[in-house]
Backbone as CSV, one residue per row, in Angstrom:
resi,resn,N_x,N_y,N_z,CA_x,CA_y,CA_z,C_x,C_y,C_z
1,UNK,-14.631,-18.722,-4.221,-13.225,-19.079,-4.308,-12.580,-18.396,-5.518
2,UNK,-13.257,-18.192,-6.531,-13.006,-17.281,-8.000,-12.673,-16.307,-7.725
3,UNK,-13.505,-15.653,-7.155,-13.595,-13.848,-6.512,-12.259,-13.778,-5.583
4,UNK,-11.824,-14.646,-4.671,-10.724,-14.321,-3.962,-9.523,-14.604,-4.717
5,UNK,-9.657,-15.720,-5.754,-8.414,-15.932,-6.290,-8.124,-14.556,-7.359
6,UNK,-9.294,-14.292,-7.818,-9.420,-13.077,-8.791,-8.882,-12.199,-7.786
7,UNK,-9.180,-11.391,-6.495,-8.929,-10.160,-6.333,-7.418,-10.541,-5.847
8,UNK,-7.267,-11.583,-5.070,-5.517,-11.716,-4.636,-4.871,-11.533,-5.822
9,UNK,-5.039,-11.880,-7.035,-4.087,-11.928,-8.141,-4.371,-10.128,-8.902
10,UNK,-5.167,-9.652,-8.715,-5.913,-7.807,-8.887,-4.502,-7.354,-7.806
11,UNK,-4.521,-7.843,-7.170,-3.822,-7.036,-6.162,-2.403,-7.065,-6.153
12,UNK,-1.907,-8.492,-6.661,-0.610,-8.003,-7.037,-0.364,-7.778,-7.752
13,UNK,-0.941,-7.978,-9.449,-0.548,-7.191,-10.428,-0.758,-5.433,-10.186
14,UNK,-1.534,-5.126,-9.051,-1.563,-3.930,-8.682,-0.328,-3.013,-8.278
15,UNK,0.364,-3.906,-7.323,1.339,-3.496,-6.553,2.598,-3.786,-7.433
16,UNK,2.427,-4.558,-8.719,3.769,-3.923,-9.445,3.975,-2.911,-10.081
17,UNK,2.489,-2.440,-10.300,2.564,-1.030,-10.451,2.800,0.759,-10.004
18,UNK,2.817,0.310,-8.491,2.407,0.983,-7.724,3.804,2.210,-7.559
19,UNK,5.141,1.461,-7.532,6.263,2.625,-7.451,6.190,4.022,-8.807
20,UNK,5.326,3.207,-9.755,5.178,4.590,-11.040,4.242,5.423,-10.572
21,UNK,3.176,4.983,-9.995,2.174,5.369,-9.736,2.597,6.919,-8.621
22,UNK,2.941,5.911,-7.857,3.425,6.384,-6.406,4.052,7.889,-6.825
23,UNK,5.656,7.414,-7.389,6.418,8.719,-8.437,5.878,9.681,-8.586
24,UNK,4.698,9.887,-9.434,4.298,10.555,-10.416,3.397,11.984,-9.490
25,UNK,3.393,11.516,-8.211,2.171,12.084,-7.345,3.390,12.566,-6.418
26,UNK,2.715,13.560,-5.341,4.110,14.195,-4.376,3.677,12.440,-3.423
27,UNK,4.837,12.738,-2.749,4.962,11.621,-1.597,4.322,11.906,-0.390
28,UNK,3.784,10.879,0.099,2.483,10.638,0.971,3.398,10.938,2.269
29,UNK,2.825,11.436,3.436,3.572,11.527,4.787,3.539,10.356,5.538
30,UNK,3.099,9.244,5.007,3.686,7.871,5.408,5.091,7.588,4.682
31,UNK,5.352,8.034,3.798,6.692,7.438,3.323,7.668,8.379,3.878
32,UNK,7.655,9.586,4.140,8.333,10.755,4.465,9.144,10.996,5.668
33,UNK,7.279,10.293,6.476,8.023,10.110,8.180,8.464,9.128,8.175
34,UNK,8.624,7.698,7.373,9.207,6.340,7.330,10.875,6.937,7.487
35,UNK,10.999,8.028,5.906,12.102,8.047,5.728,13.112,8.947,6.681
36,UNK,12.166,10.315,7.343,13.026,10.684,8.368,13.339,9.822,9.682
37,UNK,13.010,8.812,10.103,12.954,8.326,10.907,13.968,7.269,10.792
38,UNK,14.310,6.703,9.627,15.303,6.094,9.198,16.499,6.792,9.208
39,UNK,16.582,8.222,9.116,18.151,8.870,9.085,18.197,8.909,10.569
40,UNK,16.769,9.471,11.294,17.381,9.918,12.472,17.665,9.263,13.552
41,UNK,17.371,7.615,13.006,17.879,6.486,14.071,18.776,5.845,13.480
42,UNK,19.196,5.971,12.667,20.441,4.656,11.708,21.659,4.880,12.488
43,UNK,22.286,5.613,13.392,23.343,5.917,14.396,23.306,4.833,15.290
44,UNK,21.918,4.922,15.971,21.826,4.336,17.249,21.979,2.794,16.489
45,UNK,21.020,2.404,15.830,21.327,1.144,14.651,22.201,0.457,14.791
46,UNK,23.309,1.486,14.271,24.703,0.912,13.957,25.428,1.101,15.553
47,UNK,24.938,1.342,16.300,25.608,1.660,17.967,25.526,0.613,18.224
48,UNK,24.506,-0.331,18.373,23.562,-1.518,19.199,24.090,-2.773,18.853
49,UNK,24.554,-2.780,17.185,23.972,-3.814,16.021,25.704,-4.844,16.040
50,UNK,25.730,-5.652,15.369,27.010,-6.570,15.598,27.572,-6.645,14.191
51,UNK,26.440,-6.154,12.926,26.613,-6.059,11.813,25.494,-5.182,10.752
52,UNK,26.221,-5.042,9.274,25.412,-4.156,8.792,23.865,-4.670,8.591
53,UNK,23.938,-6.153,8.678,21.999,-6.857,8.014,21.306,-6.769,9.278
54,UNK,22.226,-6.585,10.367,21.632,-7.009,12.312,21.314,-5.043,12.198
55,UNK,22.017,-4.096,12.116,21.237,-2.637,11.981,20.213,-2.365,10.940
56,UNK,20.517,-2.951,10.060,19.251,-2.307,9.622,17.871,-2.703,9.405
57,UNK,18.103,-4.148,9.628,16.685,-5.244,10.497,16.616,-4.599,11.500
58,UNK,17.332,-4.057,12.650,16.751,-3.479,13.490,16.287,-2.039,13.895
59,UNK,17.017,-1.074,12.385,16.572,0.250,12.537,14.844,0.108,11.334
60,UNK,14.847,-0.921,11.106,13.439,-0.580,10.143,12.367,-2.352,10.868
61,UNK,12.906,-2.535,11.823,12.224,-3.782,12.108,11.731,-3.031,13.742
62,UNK,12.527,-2.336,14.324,12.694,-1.982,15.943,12.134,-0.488,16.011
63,UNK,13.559,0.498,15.846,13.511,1.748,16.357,12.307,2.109,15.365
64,UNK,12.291,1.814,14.035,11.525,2.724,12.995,10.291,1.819,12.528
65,UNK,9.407,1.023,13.845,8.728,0.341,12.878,7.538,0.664,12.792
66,UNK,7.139,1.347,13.439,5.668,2.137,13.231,5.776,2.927,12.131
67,UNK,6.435,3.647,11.497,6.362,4.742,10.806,6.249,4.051,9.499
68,UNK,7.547,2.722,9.609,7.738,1.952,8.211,6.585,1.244,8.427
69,UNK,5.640,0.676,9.331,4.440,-0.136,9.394,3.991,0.641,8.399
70,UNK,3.378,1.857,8.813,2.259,3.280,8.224,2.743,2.694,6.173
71,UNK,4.213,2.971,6.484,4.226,3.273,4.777,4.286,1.745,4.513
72,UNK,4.484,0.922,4.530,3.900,-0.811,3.918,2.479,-0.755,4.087
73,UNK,1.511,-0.161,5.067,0.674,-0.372,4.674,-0.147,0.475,3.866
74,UNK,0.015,1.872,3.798,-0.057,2.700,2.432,0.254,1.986,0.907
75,UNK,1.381,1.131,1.190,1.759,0.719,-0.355,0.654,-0.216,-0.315
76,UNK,0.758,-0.981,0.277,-0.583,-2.326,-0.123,-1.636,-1.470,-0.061
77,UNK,-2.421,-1.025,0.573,-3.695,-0.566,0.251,-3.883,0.153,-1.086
78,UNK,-3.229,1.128,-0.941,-2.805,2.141,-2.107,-3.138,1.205,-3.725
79,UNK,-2.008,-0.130,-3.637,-2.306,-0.989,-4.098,-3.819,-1.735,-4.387
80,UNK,-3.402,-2.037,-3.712,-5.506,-2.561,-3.528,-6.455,-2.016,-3.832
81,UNK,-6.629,-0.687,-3.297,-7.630,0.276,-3.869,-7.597,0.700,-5.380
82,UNK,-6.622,0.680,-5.730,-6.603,0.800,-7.435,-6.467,-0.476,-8.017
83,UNK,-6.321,-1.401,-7.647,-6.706,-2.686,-8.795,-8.217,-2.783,-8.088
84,UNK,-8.633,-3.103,-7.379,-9.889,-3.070,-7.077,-10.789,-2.125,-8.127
85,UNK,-10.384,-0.900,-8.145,-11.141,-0.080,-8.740,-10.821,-0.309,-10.482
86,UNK,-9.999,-0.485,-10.482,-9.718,-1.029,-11.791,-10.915,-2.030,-11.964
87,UNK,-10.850,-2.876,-11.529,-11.231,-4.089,-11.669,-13.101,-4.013,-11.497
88,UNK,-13.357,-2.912,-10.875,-14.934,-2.396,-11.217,-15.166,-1.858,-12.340
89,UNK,-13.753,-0.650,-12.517,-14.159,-0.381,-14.034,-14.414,-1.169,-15.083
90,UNK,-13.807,-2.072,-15.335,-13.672,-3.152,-16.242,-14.768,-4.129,-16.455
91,UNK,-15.576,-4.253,-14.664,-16.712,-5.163,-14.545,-18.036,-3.845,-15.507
92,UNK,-17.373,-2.860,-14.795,-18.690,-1.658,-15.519,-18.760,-1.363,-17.206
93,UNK,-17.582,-1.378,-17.567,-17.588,-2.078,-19.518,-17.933,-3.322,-19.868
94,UNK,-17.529,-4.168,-19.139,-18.308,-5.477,-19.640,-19.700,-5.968,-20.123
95,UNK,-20.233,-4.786,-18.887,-21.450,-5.021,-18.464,-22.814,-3.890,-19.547
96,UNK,-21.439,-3.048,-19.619,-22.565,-2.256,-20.895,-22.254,-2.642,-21.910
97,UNK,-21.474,-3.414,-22.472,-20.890,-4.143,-23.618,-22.109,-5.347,-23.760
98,UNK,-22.556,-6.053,-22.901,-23.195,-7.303,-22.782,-24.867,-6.525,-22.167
99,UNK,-24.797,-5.160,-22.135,-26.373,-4.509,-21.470,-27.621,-4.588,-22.393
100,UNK,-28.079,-3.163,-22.672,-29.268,-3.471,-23.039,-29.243,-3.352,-24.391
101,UNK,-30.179,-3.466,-25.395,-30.161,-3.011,-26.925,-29.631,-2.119,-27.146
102,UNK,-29.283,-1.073,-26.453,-28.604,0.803,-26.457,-28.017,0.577,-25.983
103,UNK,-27.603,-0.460,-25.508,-25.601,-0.595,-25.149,-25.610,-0.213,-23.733
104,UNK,-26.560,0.387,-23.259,-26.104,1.061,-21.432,-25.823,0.259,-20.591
105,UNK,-25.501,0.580,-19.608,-25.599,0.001,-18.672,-26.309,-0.412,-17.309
106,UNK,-26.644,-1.547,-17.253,-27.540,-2.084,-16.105,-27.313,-1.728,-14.522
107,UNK,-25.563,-1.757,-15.090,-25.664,-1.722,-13.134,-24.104,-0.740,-12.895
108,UNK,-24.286,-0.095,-11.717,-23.519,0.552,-12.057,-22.408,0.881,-10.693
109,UNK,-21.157,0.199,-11.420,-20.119,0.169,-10.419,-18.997,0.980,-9.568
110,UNK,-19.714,2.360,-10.821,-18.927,3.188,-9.926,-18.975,3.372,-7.929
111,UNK,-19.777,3.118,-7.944,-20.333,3.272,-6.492,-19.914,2.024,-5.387
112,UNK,-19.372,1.160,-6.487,-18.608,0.426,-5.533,-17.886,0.397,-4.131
113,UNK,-16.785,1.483,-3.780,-16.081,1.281,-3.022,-16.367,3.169,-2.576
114,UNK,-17.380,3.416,-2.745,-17.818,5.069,-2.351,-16.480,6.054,-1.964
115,UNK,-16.678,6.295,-0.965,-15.525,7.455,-0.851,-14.090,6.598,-0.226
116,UNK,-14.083,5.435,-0.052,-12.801,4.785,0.397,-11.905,5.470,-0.042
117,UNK,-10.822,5.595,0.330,-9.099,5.883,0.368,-8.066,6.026,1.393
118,UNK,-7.019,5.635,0.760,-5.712,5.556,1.701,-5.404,6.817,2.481
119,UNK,-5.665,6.437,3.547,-4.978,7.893,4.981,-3.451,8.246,4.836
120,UNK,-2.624,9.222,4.019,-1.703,9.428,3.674,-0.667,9.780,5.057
121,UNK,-1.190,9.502,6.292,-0.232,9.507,6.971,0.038,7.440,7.505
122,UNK,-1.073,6.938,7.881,-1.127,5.722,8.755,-1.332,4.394,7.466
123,UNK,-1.780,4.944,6.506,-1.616,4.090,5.042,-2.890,2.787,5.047
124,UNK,-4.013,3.396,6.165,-5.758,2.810,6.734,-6.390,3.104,5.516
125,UNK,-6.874,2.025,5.471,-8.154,2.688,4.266,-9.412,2.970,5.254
126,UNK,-9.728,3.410,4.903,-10.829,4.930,5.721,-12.015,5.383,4.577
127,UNK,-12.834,5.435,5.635,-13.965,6.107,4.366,-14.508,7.713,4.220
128,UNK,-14.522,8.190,3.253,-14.871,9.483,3.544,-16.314,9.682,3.922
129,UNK,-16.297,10.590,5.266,-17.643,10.545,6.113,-18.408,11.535,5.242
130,UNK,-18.495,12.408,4.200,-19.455,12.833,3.590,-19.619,12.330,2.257
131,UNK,-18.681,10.965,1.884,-19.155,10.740,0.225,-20.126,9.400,0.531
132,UNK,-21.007,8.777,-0.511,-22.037,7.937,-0.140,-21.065,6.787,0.093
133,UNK,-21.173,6.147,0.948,-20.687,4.843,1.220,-20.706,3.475,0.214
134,UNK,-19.530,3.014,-0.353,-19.749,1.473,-1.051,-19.848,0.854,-0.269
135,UNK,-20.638,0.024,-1.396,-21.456,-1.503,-1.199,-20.260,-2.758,-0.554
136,UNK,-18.738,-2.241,-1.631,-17.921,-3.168,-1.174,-16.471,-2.382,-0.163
137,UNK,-16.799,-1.367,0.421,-15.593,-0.934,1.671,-15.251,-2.048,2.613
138,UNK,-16.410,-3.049,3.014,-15.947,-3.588,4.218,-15.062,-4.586,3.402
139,UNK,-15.428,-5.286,2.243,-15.264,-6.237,1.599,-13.635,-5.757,1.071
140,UNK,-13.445,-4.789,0.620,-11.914,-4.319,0.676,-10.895,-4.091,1.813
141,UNK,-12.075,-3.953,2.557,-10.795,-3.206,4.154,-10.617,-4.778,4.102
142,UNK,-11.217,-6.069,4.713,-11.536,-7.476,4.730,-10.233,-8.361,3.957
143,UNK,-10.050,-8.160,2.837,-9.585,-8.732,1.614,-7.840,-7.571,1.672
144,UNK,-7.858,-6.174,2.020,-6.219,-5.830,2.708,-5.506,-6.148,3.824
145,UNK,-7.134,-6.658,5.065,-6.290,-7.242,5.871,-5.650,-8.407,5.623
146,UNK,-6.457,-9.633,4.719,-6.122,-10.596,4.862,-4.765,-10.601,3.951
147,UNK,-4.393,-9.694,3.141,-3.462,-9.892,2.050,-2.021,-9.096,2.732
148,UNK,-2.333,-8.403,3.844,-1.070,-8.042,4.610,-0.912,-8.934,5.750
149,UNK,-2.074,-10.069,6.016,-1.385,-11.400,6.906,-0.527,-12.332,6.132
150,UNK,-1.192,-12.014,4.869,-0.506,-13.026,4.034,0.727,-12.475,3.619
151,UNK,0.949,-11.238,3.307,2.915,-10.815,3.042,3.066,-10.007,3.744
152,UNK,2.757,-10.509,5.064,3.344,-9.728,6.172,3.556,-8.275,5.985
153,UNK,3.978,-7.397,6.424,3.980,-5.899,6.829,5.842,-5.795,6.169
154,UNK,6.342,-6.538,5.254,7.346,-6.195,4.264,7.909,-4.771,4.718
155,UNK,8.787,-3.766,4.519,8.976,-2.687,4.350,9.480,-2.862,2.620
156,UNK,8.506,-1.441,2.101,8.835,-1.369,1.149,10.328,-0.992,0.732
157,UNK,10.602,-1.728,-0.622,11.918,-1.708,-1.338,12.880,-0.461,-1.354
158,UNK,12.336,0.649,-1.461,12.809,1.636,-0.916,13.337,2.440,0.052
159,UNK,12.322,1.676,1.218,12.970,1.943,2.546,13.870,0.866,2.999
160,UNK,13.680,-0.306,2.811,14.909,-1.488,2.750,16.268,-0.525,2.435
161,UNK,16.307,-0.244,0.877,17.611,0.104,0.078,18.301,1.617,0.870
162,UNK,17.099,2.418,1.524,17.253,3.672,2.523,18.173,2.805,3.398
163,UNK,17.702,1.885,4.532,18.153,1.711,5.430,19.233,1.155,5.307
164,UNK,20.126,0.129,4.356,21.262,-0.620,4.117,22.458,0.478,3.830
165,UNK,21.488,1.499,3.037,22.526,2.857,2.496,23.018,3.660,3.762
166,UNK,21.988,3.919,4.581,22.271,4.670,6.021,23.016,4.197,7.128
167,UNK,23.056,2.877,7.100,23.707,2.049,7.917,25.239,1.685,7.250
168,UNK,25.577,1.609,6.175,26.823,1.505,4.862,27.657,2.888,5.920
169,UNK,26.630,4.077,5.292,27.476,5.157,5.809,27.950,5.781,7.493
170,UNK,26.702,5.041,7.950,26.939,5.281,9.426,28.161,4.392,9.983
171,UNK,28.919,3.647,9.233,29.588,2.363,9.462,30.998,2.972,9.269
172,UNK,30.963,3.807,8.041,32.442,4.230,7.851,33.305,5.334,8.107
C-alpha cells in the first residue's frame, strides 16, 4: 500500500514537471499530429456545435480524439517513466550510502525498467526488443494504466488552450 501510495504521488510530482521537460526536447509526433488535427477539424467543430465549450469538447473529445488520446497518453507515461526512474535513482544512492564498508553498492537499479520508453507517436510505453528487459516494465506499464483510469485520458493543457483558440477564431 506504501509502494502505490509512493509511486501515485512519484507520478504526479512527475507530471508537473513534464511541460519543461517536454520544451526543452523537439516535439514528439504525438503532440504534432494532436495539433494538426485540431486546425484541420476546428471548422467542422464550429459547423456542428451550438457553442464555443460544445466545439471544442467536441473537436478534441470527437473528431480529434485518437490523436489527442496518443498525446495524453505520451504526457502521462512520459511522466511516469521519469519519476519512476528518478525514483530508482534515488533508491540506487540510498542504497550505496547505507552499502558496504566501501560505500558500493549492493544492488543495482539501473536495470530496473531496461529498455522501456514512450512510443513518440501512440504515447505506449513499449520495450526496446534489443535492450535487456526490466525487472519492473510490467509493473510500470500496470501502475500507467491504472493512473490514466484514474485521471482519465484529460487532453493536455495545451491542446485544451489550442482548441478554445481555434474555435474563438473559427467563430469570427
Amino acid at each position: 500500500m506504501r509502494l502505490t501510495l509512493t509511486l501515485a504521488a512519484a507520478l504526479v510530482a512527475g507530471s508537473a514537471l513534464l511541460p519543461q521537460a517536454v520544451q526543452a526536447q523537439e516535439r514528439p509526433p504525438a503532440y504534432t499530429n494532436a495539433e494538426a488535427c485540431l486546425r484541420d477539424r476546428a471548422a467542422d467543430a464550429v459547423a456542428v456545435s451550438s457553442g464555443a465549450t460544445d466545439a471544442a469538447e467536441f473537436l478534441l473529445g470527437y473528431l480529434c480524439a485518437e490523436t489527442v488520446g496518443y498525446a495524453a497518453a505520451y504526457e502521462q507515461n512520459t511522466a511516469s517513466l521519469m519519476a519512476m526512474s528518478d525514483m530508482a535513482s534515488g533508491m540506487g544512492q540510498m542504497a550505496g550510502q547505507s552499502g558496504t564498508k566501501t560505500g558500493e553498492n549492493p544492488f543495482d537499479f539501473s536495470a530496473m525498467f531496461g529498455g522501456l520508453k514512450v512510443d513518440p507517436v501512440t504515447g505506449a510505453l513499449v520495450s526496446d526488443p534489443d535492450a535487456e528487459g526490466g525487472f519492473m516494465n510490467g509493473t510500470l506499464k500496470a501502475q500507467a494504466s491504472q493512473m490514466s483510469a484514474l485521471f482519465g485520458d484529460r487532453p493536455p493543457v495545451f491542446l485544451r488552450v489550442l482548441a478554445g483558440e481555434l474555435v474563438l477564431r473559427q467563430r469570427r
